[in-house]
PDB file of C-alpha atoms in Angstrom:
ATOM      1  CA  UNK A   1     -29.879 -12.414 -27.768  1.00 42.00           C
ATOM      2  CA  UNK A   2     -30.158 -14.762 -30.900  1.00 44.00           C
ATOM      3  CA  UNK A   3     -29.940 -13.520 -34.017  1.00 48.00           C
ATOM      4  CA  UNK A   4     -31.363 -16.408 -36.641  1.00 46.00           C
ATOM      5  CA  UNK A   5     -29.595 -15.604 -40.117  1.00 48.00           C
ATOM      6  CA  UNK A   6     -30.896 -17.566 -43.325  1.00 44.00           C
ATOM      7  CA  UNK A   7     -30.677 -17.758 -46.967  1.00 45.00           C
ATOM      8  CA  UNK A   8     -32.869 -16.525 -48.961  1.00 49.00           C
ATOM      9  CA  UNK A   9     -32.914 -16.499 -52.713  1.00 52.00           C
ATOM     10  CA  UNK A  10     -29.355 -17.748 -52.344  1.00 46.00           C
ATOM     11  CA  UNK A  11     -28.257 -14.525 -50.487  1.00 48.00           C
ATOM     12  CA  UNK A  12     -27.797 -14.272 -46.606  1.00 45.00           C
ATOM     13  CA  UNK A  13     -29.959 -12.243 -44.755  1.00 48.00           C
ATOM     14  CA  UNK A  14     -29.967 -11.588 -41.413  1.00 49.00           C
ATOM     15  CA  UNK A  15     -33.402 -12.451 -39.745  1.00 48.00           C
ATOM     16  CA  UNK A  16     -35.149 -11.480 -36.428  1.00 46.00           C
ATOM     17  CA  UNK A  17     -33.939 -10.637 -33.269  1.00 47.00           C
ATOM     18  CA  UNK A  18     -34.690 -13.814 -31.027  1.00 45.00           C
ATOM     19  CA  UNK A  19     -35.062 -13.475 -27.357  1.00 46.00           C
ATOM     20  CA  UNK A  20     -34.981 -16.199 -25.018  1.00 44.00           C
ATOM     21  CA  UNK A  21     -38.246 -17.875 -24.584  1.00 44.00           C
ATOM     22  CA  UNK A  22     -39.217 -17.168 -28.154  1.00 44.00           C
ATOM     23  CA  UNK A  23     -40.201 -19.334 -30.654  1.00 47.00           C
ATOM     24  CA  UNK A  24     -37.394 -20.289 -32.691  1.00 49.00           C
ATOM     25  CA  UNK A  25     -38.206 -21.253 -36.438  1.00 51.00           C
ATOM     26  CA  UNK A  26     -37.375 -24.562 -37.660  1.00 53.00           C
ATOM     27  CA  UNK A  27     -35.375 -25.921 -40.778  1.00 51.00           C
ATOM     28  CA  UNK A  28     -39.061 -27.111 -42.388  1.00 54.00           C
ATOM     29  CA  UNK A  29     -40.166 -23.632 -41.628  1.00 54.00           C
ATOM     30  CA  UNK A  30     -37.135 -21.221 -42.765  1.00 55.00           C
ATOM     31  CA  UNK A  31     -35.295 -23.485 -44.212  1.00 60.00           C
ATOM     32  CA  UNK A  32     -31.531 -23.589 -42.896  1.00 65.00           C
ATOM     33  CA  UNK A  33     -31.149 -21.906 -39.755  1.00 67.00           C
ATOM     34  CA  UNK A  34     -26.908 -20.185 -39.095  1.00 69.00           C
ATOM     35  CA  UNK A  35     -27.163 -18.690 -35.342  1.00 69.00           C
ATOM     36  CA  UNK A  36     -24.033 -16.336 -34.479  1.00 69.00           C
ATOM     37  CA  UNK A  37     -23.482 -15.850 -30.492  1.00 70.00           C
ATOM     38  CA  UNK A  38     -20.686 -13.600 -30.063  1.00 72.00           C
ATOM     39  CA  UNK A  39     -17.834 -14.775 -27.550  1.00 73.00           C
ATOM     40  CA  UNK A  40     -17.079 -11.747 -25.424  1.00 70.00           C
ATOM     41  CA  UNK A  41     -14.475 -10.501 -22.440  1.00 69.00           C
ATOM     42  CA  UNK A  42     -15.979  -7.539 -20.562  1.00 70.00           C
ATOM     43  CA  UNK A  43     -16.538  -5.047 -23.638  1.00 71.00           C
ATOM     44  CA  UNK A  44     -14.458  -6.831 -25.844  1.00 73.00           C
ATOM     45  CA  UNK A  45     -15.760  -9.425 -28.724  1.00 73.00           C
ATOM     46  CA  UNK A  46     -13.604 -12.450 -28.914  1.00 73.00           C
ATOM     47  CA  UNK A  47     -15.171 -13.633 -31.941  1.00 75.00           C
ATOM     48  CA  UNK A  48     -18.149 -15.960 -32.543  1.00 74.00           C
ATOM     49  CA  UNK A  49     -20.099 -18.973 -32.255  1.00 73.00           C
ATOM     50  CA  UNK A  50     -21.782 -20.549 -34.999  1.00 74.00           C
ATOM     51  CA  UNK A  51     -24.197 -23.261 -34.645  1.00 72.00           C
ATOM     52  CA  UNK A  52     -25.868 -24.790 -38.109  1.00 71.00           C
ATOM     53  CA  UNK A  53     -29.131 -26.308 -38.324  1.00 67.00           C
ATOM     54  CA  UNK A  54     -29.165 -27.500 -34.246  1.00 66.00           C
ATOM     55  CA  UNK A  55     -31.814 -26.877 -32.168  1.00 64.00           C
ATOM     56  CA  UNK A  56     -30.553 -28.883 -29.729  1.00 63.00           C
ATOM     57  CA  UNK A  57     -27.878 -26.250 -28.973  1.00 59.00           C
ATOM     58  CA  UNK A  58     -30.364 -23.496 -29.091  1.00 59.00           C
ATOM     59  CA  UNK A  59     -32.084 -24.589 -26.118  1.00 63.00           C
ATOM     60  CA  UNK A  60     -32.079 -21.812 -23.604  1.00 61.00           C
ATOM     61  CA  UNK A  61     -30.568 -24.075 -20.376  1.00 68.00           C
ATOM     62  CA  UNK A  62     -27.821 -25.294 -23.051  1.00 70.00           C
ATOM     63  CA  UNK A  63     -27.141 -22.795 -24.464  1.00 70.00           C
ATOM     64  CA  UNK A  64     -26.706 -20.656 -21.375  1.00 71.00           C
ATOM     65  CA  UNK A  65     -24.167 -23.185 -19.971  1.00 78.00           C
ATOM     66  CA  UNK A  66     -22.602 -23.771 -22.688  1.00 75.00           C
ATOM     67  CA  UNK A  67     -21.510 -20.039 -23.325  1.00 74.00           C
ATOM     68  CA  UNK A  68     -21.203 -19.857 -19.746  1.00 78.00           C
ATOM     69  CA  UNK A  69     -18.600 -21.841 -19.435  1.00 84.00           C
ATOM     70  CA  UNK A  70     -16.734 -20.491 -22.312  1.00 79.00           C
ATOM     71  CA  UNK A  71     -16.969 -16.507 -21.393  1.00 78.00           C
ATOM     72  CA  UNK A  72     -15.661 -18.143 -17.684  1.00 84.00           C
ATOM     73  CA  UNK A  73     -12.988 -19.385 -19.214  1.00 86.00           C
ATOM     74  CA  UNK A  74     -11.598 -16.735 -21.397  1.00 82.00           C
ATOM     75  CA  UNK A  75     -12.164 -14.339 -18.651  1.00 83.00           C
ATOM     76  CA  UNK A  76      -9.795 -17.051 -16.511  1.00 88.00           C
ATOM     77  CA  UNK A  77      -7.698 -17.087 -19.302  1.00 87.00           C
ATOM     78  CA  UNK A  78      -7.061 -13.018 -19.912  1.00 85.00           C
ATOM     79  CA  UNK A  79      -6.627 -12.578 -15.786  1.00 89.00           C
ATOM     80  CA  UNK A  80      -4.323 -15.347 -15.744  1.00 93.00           C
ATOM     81  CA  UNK A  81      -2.498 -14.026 -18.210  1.00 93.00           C
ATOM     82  CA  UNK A  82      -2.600 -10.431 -16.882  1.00 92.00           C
ATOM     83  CA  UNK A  83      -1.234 -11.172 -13.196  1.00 95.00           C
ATOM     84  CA  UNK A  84       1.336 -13.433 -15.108  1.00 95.00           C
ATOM     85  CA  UNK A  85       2.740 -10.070 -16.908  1.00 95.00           C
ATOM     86  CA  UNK A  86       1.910  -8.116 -13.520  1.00 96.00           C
ATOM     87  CA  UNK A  87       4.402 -10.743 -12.007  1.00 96.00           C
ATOM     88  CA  UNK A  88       7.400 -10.367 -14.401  1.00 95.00           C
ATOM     89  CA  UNK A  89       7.127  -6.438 -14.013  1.00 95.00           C
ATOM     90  CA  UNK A  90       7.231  -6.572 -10.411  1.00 95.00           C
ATOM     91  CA  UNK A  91       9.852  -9.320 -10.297  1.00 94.00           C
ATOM     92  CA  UNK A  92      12.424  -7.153 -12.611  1.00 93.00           C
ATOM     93  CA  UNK A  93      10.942  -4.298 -10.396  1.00 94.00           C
ATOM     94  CA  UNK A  94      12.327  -5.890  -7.010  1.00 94.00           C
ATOM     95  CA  UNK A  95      15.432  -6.137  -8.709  1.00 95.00           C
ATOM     96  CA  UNK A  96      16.328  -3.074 -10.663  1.00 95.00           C
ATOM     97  CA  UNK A  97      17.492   0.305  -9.305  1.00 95.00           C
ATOM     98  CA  UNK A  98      14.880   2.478 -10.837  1.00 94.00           C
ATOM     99  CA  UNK A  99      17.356   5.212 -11.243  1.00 94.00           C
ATOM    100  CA  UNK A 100      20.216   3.593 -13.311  1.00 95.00           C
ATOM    101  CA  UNK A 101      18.437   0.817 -14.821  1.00 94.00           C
ATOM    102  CA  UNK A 102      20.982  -1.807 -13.481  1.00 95.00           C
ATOM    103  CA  UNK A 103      20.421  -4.432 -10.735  1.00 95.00           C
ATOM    104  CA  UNK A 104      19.572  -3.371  -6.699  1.00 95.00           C
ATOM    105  CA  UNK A 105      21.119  -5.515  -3.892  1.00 93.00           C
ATOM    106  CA  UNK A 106      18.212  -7.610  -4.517  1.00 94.00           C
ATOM    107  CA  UNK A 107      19.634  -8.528  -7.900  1.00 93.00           C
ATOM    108  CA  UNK A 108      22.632  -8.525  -6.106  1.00 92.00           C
ATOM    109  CA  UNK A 109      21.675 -11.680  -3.795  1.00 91.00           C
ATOM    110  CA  UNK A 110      19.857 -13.323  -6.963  1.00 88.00           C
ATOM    111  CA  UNK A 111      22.497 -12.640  -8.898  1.00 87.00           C
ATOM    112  CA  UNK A 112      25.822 -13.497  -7.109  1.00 87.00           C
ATOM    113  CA  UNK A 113      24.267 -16.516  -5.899  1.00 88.00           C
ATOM    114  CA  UNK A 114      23.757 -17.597  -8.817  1.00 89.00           C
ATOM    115  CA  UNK A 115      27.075 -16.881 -10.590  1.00 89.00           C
ATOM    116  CA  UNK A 116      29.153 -18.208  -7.340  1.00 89.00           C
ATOM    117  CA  UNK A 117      27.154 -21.189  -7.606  1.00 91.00           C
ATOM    118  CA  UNK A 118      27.872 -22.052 -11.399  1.00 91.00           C
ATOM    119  CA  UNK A 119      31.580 -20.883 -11.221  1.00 90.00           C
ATOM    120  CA  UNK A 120      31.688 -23.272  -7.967  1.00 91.00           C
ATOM    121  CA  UNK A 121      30.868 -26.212 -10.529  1.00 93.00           C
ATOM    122  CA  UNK A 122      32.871 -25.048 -12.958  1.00 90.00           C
ATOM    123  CA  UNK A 123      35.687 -24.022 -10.987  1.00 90.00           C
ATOM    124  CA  UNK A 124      35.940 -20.823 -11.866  1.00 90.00           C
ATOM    125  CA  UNK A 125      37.192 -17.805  -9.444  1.00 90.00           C
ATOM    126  CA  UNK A 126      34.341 -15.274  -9.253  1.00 90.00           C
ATOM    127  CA  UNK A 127      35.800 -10.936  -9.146  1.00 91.00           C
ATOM    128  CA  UNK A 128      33.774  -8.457  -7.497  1.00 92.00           C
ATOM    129  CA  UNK A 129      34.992  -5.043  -7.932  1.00 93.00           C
ATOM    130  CA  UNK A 130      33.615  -2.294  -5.415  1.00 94.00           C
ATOM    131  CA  UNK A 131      33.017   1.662  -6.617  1.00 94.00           C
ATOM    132  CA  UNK A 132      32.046   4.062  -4.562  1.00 93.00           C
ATOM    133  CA  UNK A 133      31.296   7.948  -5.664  1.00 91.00           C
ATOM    134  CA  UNK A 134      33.271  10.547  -4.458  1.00 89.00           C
ATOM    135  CA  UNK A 135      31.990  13.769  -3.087  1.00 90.00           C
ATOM    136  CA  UNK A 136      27.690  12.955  -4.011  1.00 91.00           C
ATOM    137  CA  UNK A 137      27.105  14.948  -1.141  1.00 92.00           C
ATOM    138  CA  UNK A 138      28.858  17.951  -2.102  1.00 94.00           C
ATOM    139  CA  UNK A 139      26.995  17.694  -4.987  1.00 94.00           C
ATOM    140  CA  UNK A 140      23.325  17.209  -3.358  1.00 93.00           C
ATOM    141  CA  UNK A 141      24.211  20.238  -1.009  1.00 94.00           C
ATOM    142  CA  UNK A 142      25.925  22.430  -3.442  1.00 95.00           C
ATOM    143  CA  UNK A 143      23.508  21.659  -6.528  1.00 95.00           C
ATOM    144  CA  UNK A 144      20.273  20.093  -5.842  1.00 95.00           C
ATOM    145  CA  UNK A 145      19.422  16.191  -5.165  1.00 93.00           C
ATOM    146  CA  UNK A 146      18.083  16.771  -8.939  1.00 95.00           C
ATOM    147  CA  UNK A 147      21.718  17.228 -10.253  1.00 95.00           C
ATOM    148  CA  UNK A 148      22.851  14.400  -7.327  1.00 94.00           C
ATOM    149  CA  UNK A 149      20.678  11.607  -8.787  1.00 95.00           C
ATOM    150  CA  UNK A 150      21.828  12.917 -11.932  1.00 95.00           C
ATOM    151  CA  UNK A 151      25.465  12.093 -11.144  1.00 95.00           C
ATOM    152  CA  UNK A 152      24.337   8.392 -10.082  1.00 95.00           C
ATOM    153  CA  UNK A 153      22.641   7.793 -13.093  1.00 95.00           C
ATOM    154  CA  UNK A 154      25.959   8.909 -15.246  1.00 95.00           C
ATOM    155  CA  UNK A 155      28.195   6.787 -12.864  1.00 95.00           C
ATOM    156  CA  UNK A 156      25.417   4.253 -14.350  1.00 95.00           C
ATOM    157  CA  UNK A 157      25.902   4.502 -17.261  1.00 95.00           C
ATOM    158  CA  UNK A 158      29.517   4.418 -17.335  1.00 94.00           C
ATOM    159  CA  UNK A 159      29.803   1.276 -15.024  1.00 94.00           C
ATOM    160  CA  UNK A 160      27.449  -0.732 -17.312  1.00 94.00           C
ATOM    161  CA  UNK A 161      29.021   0.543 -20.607  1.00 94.00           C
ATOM    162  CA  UNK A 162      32.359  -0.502 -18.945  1.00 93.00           C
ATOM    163  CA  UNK A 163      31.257  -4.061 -17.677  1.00 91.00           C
ATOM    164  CA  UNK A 164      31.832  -7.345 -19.655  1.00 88.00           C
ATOM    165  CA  UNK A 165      28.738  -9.252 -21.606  1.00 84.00           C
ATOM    166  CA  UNK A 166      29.379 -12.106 -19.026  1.00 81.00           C
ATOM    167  CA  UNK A 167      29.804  -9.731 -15.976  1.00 88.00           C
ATOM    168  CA  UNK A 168      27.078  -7.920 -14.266  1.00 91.00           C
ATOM    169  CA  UNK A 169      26.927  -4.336 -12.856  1.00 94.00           C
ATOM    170  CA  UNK A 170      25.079  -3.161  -9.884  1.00 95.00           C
ATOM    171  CA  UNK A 171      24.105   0.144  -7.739  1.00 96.00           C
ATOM    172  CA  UNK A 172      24.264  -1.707  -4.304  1.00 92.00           C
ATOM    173  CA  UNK A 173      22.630   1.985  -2.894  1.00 88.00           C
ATOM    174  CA  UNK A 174      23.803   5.351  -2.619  1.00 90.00           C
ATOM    175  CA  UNK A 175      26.707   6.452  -4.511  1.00 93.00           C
ATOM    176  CA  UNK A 176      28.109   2.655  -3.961  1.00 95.00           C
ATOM    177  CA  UNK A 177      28.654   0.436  -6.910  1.00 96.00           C
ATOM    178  CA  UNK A 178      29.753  -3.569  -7.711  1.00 94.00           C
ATOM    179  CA  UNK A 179      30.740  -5.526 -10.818  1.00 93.00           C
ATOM    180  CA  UNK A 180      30.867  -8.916 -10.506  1.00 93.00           C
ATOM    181  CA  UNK A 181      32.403 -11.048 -13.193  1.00 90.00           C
ATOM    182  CA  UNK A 182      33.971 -14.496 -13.983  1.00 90.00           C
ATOM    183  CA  UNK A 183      37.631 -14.343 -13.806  1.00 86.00           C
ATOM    184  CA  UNK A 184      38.452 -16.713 -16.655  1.00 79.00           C
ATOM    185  CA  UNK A 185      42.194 -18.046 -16.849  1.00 71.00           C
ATOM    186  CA  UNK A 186      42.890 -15.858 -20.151  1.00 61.00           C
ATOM    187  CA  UNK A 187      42.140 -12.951 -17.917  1.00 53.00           C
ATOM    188  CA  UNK A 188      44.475 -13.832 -15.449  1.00 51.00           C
TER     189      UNK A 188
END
């Protein structure tokens, strides 16, 4: 749908509803002719097109293709876009403990590798420290496995409040936990 919009006693005015196929009035006939396409993504209007005074463009094969090709491309655009966010949310997924918030042994592997890699180059010795939970399964049987994962989430909390900027904490699983830090020599 077309929707021809002209001037008339120097005020805009929207004109007819033009359907493909239609005649389509000319400048000597209507003077200026303003046609508005809207650009749209499924049920959302991306803005508009506005073509001046060119019938050219207005041709029904052109015209098609040419909007075509831009709706195609948005829509390529927004998906792209979409799985790109979908990817970052699964990739810290596969890495975080989804109870405590800090890294899995996933972001373990990604992690340490990384670290022993640039402390290799900069010759610097690498800690890691290794916690483990006493007594979590007294507390499952005796309380719940609510009040258990409870207790891992606190140990959470204090093992990140408690770890350097430049160290990292982890829940390696269960009631087991790792920091892993650069031991610098002012530390030693």
């Amino acid at each position: 749908v077309i929707v021809a919009v002209a001037p008339e006693n120097g005020v805009w005015k929207q004109g007819e509803i033009i359907n493909a196929g239609c005649h389509l009035p000319t400048k000597e006939e209507d003077g200026r002719l303003i046609v508005l396409h809207p650009i749209h993504f499924q049920e959302k209007c991306l803005g508009y097109s506005v073509s001046i005074d060119d019938m050219f463009f207005l041709e029904r094969d052109v015209q098609y293709s040419w909007f075509n090709i831009i709706n195609n491309t948005l829509e390529n655009c927004i998906r792209t876009m979409t799985l790109y966010k979908m990817n970052e949310i699964l990739n810290k997924q596969y890495v975080t403990d989804p109870l405590t918030g800090l890294y899995n042994r996933f972001g373990y592997a990604k992690y340490a590798n990384e670290l022993f890699e640039k402390n290799k180059k900069r010759k610097y010795k690498t800690a890691i420290i290794f916690m483990d939970m006493d007594c979590l399964k007294k507390i499952n049987d005796n309380y719940g496995h609510e009040q258990g994962d409870f207790a891992i989430n606190v140990m959470g909390i204090c093992v990140q409040e408690n770890t350097p900027k430049d160290a990292c904490a982890i829940r390696f699983g269960g009631d087991e936990f790792l920091m892993i830090a650069t031991i610098f020599e002012e530390h030693v």
